[in-house]
Amino acid sequence: MLMMGQMLGAQPFAVVEFSVSNLRQKPDYESPLETQELMGTVVEYLDTEGYWMKIKSPQPYEAWATNKGYIKMNRESIEAYEKAPKYICTANVSMVYSDASKDSDPISDLVMGDVLRKVYMSGKIYKVKGFVKVILPSGKRGWVPEEDVMDKDMWKRQCADNLVAGKTAENIVKLAKRFVGIPYLWGGMSPKGFDCSGLVRLCYLMNGIELPRNASQQVKLGQEVALTALKPGDLLFFGSVDDEGNEKVTHVGMYVGNNRFIHSSHVVRINSLIKGDTDCYENISRLLRARRML
């Protein structure tokens, strides 16, 4: 393994190239999946072992990923990358094609939250027949259906406007419902698979609010809310309490209204909070508290 400072000083950063990068506890494909990062995310490059690299993501999280999924850059290159105009993928899933046609060869898949640089032609966005041209972090160029992406700066402004207008909670819930039926994946934070906190984090992230990665971190944010005063978008935390009264949070879901909540447990699903209902969550007795993030 390289010692810190050896050959890394010139390239202390990297950008995610894969649509979804799987971050593992150790540099081994058999090691547990810890979390995921999305295309276009800038990370710190900490160490290397074989074809694995240890990175620090903005979640924040330190874990290992295959180096095939990252493009190493120095500080100057990262600054230029971050300033470049970009798109953000707003479709659940999409694809980068070699030409402006779905019949052309694929270059990469995409998932919601992926970020790609724009391509301009004569000072205007380069688009053809409903496709826009994009640049992946590696510099590869391709075409994406225009309906699947949005100007990232415009998306940020829209998120801010929705927050001011009081529409954010409604939009977060609406987005979460788009993922119903997607199987549970430990460490998952994308439409390829979610764990409980990964679902919550992506739904808030796509509405301009960045939460920590894990439920045990998320429960420390926001305001405490009585279970009798829940509003859509509030987070529900489940877990256990030991003999000394110490809580251990192990699960999180999101209130959607009418005594129901959405969460990733075996699959992304909506359950009732009312004991006796046929679709009541089987672990409702483990409900500890609710927090309002907005």
PDB file of N, CA and C in Angstrom, residues 65-116:
ATOM      1  N   ALA A  65     -13.128   1.211  -3.132  1.00  0.00           N
ATOM      2  CA  ALA A  65     -13.821   0.984  -4.400  1.00  0.00           C
ATOM      3  C   ALA A  65     -12.803   0.623  -5.467  1.00  0.00           C
ATOM      4  N   THR A  66     -13.246  -0.063  -6.511  1.00  0.00           N
ATOM      5  CA  THR A  66     -12.345  -0.389  -7.597  1.00  0.00           C
ATOM      6  C   THR A  66     -11.941   0.878  -8.341  1.00  0.00           C
ATOM      7  N   ASN A  67     -10.653   0.966  -8.701  1.00  0.00           N
ATOM      8  CA  ASN A  67     -10.166   2.195  -9.333  1.00  0.00           C
ATOM      9  C   ASN A  67     -10.688   2.384 -10.757  1.00  0.00           C
ATOM     10  N   LYS A  68     -11.313   1.346 -11.332  1.00  0.00           N
ATOM     11  CA  LYS A  68     -11.899   1.489 -12.664  1.00  0.00           C
ATOM     12  C   LYS A  68     -13.059   2.479 -12.660  1.00  0.00           C
ATOM     13  N   GLY A  69     -13.624   2.717 -11.491  1.00  0.00           N
ATOM     14  CA  GLY A  69     -14.791   3.575 -11.391  1.00  0.00           C
ATOM     15  C   GLY A  69     -14.490   5.008 -11.003  1.00  0.00           C
ATOM     16  N   TYR A  70     -13.200   5.393 -11.008  1.00  0.00           N
ATOM     17  CA  TYR A  70     -12.817   6.742 -10.581  1.00  0.00           C
ATOM     18  C   TYR A  70     -11.793   7.328 -11.535  1.00  0.00           C
ATOM     19  N   ILE A  71     -11.876   8.627 -11.732  1.00  0.00           N
ATOM     20  CA  ILE A  71     -10.913   9.352 -12.540  1.00  0.00           C
ATOM     21  C   ILE A  71     -10.131  10.271 -11.605  1.00  0.00           C
ATOM     22  N   LYS A  72      -8.839   9.996 -11.428  1.00  0.00           N
ATOM     23  CA  LYS A  72      -8.013  10.788 -10.519  1.00  0.00           C
ATOM     24  C   LYS A  72      -7.667  12.139 -11.144  1.00  0.00           C
ATOM     25  N   MET A  73      -7.716  13.185 -10.331  1.00  0.00           N
ATOM     26  CA  MET A  73      -7.427  14.535 -10.792  1.00  0.00           C
ATOM     27  C   MET A  73      -6.650  15.283  -9.723  1.00  0.00           C
ATOM     28  N   ASN A  74      -5.850  16.253 -10.161  1.00  0.00           N
ATOM     29  CA  ASN A  74      -5.186  17.121  -9.203  1.00  0.00           C
ATOM     30  C   ASN A  74      -6.127  18.278  -8.854  1.00  0.00           C
ATOM     31  N   ARG A  75      -5.691  19.123  -7.950  1.00  0.00           N
ATOM     32  CA  ARG A  75      -6.568  20.200  -7.471  1.00  0.00           C
ATOM     33  C   ARG A  75      -6.997  21.137  -8.604  1.00  0.00           C
ATOM     34  N   GLU A  76      -6.070  21.454  -9.493  1.00  0.00           N
ATOM     35  CA  GLU A  76      -6.393  22.358 -10.597  1.00  0.00           C
ATOM     36  C   GLU A  76      -7.460  21.747 -11.506  1.00  0.00           C
ATOM     37  N   SER A  77      -7.323  20.468 -11.805  1.00  0.00           N
ATOM     38  CA  SER A  77      -8.287  19.790 -12.669  1.00  0.00           C
ATOM     39  C   SER A  77      -9.659  19.701 -12.003  1.00  0.00           C
ATOM     40  N   ILE A  78      -9.660  19.455 -10.702  1.00  0.00           N
ATOM     41  CA  ILE A  78     -10.923  19.366  -9.971  1.00  0.00           C
ATOM     42  C   ILE A  78     -11.628  20.714  -9.971  1.00  0.00           C
ATOM     43  N   GLU A  79     -10.886  21.786  -9.779  1.00  0.00           N
ATOM     44  CA  GLU A  79     -11.497  23.118  -9.785  1.00  0.00           C
ATOM     45  C   GLU A  79     -12.138  23.411 -11.135  1.00  0.00           C
ATOM     46  N   ALA A  80     -11.468  23.030 -12.217  1.00  0.00           N
ATOM     47  CA  ALA A  80     -12.026  23.232 -13.553  1.00  0.00           C
ATOM     48  C   ALA A  80     -13.258  22.353 -13.751  1.00  0.00           C
ATOM     49  N   TYR A  81     -13.177  21.120 -13.263  1.00  0.00           N
ATOM     50  CA  TYR A  81     -14.313  20.201 -13.384  1.00  0.00           C
ATOM     51  C   TYR A  81     -15.535  20.752 -12.654  1.00  0.00           C
ATOM     52  N   GLU A  82     -15.331  21.243 -11.438  1.00  0.00           N
ATOM     53  CA  GLU A  82     -16.458  21.706 -10.634  1.00  0.00           C
ATOM     54  C   GLU A  82     -17.101  22.957 -11.226  1.00  0.00           C
ATOM     55  N   LYS A  83     -16.337  23.763 -11.958  1.00  0.00           N
ATOM     56  CA  LYS A  83     -16.879  24.984 -12.555  1.00  0.00           C
ATOM     57  C   LYS A  83     -17.632  24.704 -13.856  1.00  0.00           C
ATOM     58  N   ALA A  84     -17.384  23.558 -14.471  1.00  0.00           N
ATOM     59  CA  ALA A  84     -17.977  23.262 -15.777  1.00  0.00           C
ATOM     60  C   ALA A  84     -19.495  23.124 -15.679  1.00  0.00           C
ATOM     61  N   PRO A  85     -20.252  23.645 -16.656  1.00  0.00           N
ATOM     62  CA  PRO A  85     -21.714  23.488 -16.668  1.00  0.00           C
ATOM     63  C   PRO A  85     -22.084  22.007 -16.763  1.00  0.00           C
ATOM     64  N   LYS A  86     -23.130  21.631 -16.049  1.00  0.00           N
ATOM     65  CA  LYS A  86     -23.462  20.205 -15.953  1.00  0.00           C
ATOM     66  C   LYS A  86     -24.961  19.945 -16.048  1.00  0.00           C
ATOM     67  N   TYR A  87     -25.261  18.675 -16.324  1.00  0.00           N
ATOM     68  CA  TYR A  87     -26.621  18.143 -16.216  1.00  0.00           C
ATOM     69  C   TYR A  87     -26.679  17.237 -14.987  1.00  0.00           C
ATOM     70  N   ILE A  88     -27.884  17.068 -14.444  1.00  0.00           N
ATOM     71  CA  ILE A  88     -28.126  16.048 -13.429  1.00  0.00           C
ATOM     72  C   ILE A  88     -29.214  15.130 -13.941  1.00  0.00           C
ATOM     73  N   CYS A  89     -29.041  13.849 -13.774  1.00  0.00           N
ATOM     74  CA  CYS A  89     -30.035  12.883 -14.223  1.00  0.00           C
ATOM     75  C   CYS A  89     -31.224  12.905 -13.262  1.00  0.00           C
ATOM     76  N   THR A  90     -32.426  13.108 -13.800  1.00  0.00           N
ATOM     77  CA  THR A  90     -33.642  13.154 -12.982  1.00  0.00           C
ATOM     78  C   THR A  90     -34.556  11.966 -13.240  1.00  0.00           C
ATOM     79  N   ALA A  91     -34.211  11.137 -14.205  1.00  0.00           N
ATOM     80  CA  ALA A  91     -34.958   9.901 -14.443  1.00  0.00           C
ATOM     81  C   ALA A  91     -34.474   8.832 -13.466  1.00  0.00           C
ATOM     82  N   ASN A  92     -35.339   7.884 -13.148  1.00  0.00           N
ATOM     83  CA  ASN A  92     -34.901   6.780 -12.282  1.00  0.00           C
ATOM     84  C   ASN A  92     -33.654   6.123 -12.860  1.00  0.00           C
ATOM     85  N   VAL A  93     -33.721   5.776 -14.142  1.00  0.00           N
ATOM     86  CA  VAL A  93     -32.581   5.190 -14.852  1.00  0.00           C
ATOM     87  C   VAL A  93     -32.557   5.747 -16.273  1.00  0.00           C
ATOM     88  N   SER A  94     -31.380   5.794 -16.871  1.00  0.00           N
ATOM     89  CA  SER A  94     -31.247   6.253 -18.244  1.00  0.00           C
ATOM     90  C   SER A  94     -29.991   5.620 -18.830  1.00  0.00           C
ATOM     91  N   MET A  95     -29.551   6.160 -19.970  1.00  0.00           N
ATOM     92  CA  MET A  95     -28.408   5.578 -20.660  1.00  0.00           C
ATOM     93  C   MET A  95     -27.672   6.659 -21.444  1.00  0.00           C
ATOM     94  N   VAL A  96     -26.345   6.525 -21.493  1.00  0.00           N
ATOM     95  CA  VAL A  96     -25.527   7.342 -22.382  1.00  0.00           C
ATOM     96  C   VAL A  96     -25.262   6.504 -23.633  1.00  0.00           C
ATOM     97  N   TYR A  97     -25.626   7.055 -24.802  1.00  0.00           N
ATOM     98  CA  TYR A  97     -25.479   6.337 -26.061  1.00  0.00           C
ATOM     99  C   TYR A  97     -24.341   6.930 -26.888  1.00  0.00           C
ATOM    100  N   SER A  98     -23.820   6.138 -27.800  1.00  0.00           N
ATOM    101  CA  SER A  98     -22.721   6.598 -28.643  1.00  0.00           C
ATOM    102  C   SER A  98     -23.190   7.592 -29.704  1.00  0.00           C
ATOM    103  N   ASP A  99     -24.455   7.520 -30.087  1.00  0.00           N
ATOM    104  CA  ASP A  99     -25.040   8.464 -31.026  1.00  0.00           C
ATOM    105  C   ASP A  99     -26.396   8.923 -30.499  1.00  0.00           C
ATOM    106  N   ALA A 100     -26.982   9.899 -31.177  1.00  0.00           N
ATOM    107  CA  ALA A 100     -28.273  10.440 -30.742  1.00  0.00           C
ATOM    108  C   ALA A 100     -29.406   9.523 -31.164  1.00  0.00           C
ATOM    109  N   SER A 101     -29.338   8.284 -30.678  1.00  0.00           N
ATOM    110  CA  SER A 101     -30.341   7.271 -31.003  1.00  0.00           C
ATOM    111  C   SER A 101     -30.265   6.152 -29.970  1.00  0.00           C
ATOM    112  N   LYS A 102     -31.425   5.661 -29.556  1.00  0.00           N
ATOM    113  CA  LYS A 102     -31.448   4.543 -28.618  1.00  0.00           C
ATOM    114  C   LYS A 102     -31.043   3.232 -29.280  1.00  0.00           C
ATOM    115  N   ASP A 103     -30.911   3.248 -30.598  1.00  0.00           N
ATOM    116  CA  ASP A 103     -30.438   2.063 -31.313  1.00  0.00           C
ATOM    117  C   ASP A 103     -28.917   2.010 -31.410  1.00  0.00           C
ATOM    118  N   SER A 104     -28.245   3.083 -30.980  1.00  0.00           N
ATOM    119  CA  SER A 104     -26.778   3.102 -31.031  1.00  0.00           C
ATOM    120  C   SER A 104     -26.195   2.354 -29.835  1.00  0.00           C
ATOM    121  N   ASP A 105     -24.901   2.124 -29.875  1.00  0.00           N
ATOM    122  CA  ASP A 105     -24.237   1.371 -28.809  1.00  0.00           C
ATOM    123  C   ASP A 105     -24.243   2.167 -27.499  1.00  0.00           C
ATOM    124  N   PRO A 106     -24.450   1.495 -26.378  1.00  0.00           N
ATOM    125  CA  PRO A 106     -24.403   2.179 -25.075  1.00  0.00           C
ATOM    126  C   PRO A 106     -22.971   2.451 -24.646  1.00  0.00           C
ATOM    127  N   ILE A 107     -22.788   3.569 -23.937  1.00  0.00           N
ATOM    128  CA  ILE A 107     -21.494   3.910 -23.346  1.00  0.00           C
ATOM    129  C   ILE A 107     -21.518   3.689 -21.848  1.00  0.00           C
ATOM    130  N   SER A 108     -22.621   4.053 -21.200  1.00  0.00           N
ATOM    131  CA  SER A 108     -22.767   3.879 -19.755  1.00  0.00           C
ATOM    132  C   SER A 108     -24.240   3.949 -19.399  1.00  0.00           C
ATOM    133  N   ASP A 109     -24.609   3.268 -18.337  1.00  0.00           N
ATOM    134  CA  ASP A 109     -25.949   3.462 -17.798  1.00  0.00           C
ATOM    135  C   ASP A 109     -25.918   4.675 -16.870  1.00  0.00           C
ATOM    136  N   LEU A 110     -27.091   5.192 -16.511  1.00  0.00           N
ATOM    137  CA  LEU A 110     -27.228   6.313 -15.595  1.00  0.00           C
ATOM    138  C   LEU A 110     -28.323   6.005 -14.597  1.00  0.00           C
ATOM    139  N   VAL A 111     -28.220   6.619 -13.419  1.00  0.00           N
ATOM    140  CA  VAL A 111     -29.296   6.569 -12.435  1.00  0.00           C
ATOM    141  C   VAL A 111     -29.552   7.980 -11.923  1.00  0.00           C
ATOM    142  N   MET A 112     -30.656   8.145 -11.256  1.00  0.00           N
ATOM    143  CA  MET A 112     -31.015   9.446 -10.708  1.00  0.00           C
ATOM    144  C   MET A 112     -29.907   9.998  -9.821  1.00  0.00           C
ATOM    145  N   GLY A 113     -29.566  11.259 -10.050  1.00  0.00           N
ATOM    146  CA  GLY A 113     -28.525  11.913  -9.261  1.00  0.00           C
ATOM    147  C   GLY A 113     -27.170  11.945  -9.924  1.00  0.00           C
ATOM    148  N   ASP A 114     -26.981  11.164 -10.997  1.00  0.00           N
ATOM    149  CA  ASP A 114     -25.714  11.204 -11.725  1.00  0.00           C
ATOM    150  C   ASP A 114     -25.528  12.572 -12.369  1.00  0.00           C
ATOM    151  N   VAL A 115     -24.276  13.003 -12.460  1.00  0.00           N
ATOM    152  CA  VAL A 115     -23.951  14.320 -13.005  1.00  0.00           C
ATOM    153  C   VAL A 115     -22.986  14.164 -14.177  1.00  0.00           C
ATOM    154  N   LEU A 116     -23.276  14.874 -15.273  1.00  0.00           N
ATOM    155  CA  LEU A 116     -22.438  14.848 -16.474  1.00  0.00           C
ATOM    156  C   LEU A 116     -22.211  16.269 -16.960  1.00  0.00           C
TER     157      LEU A 116
END
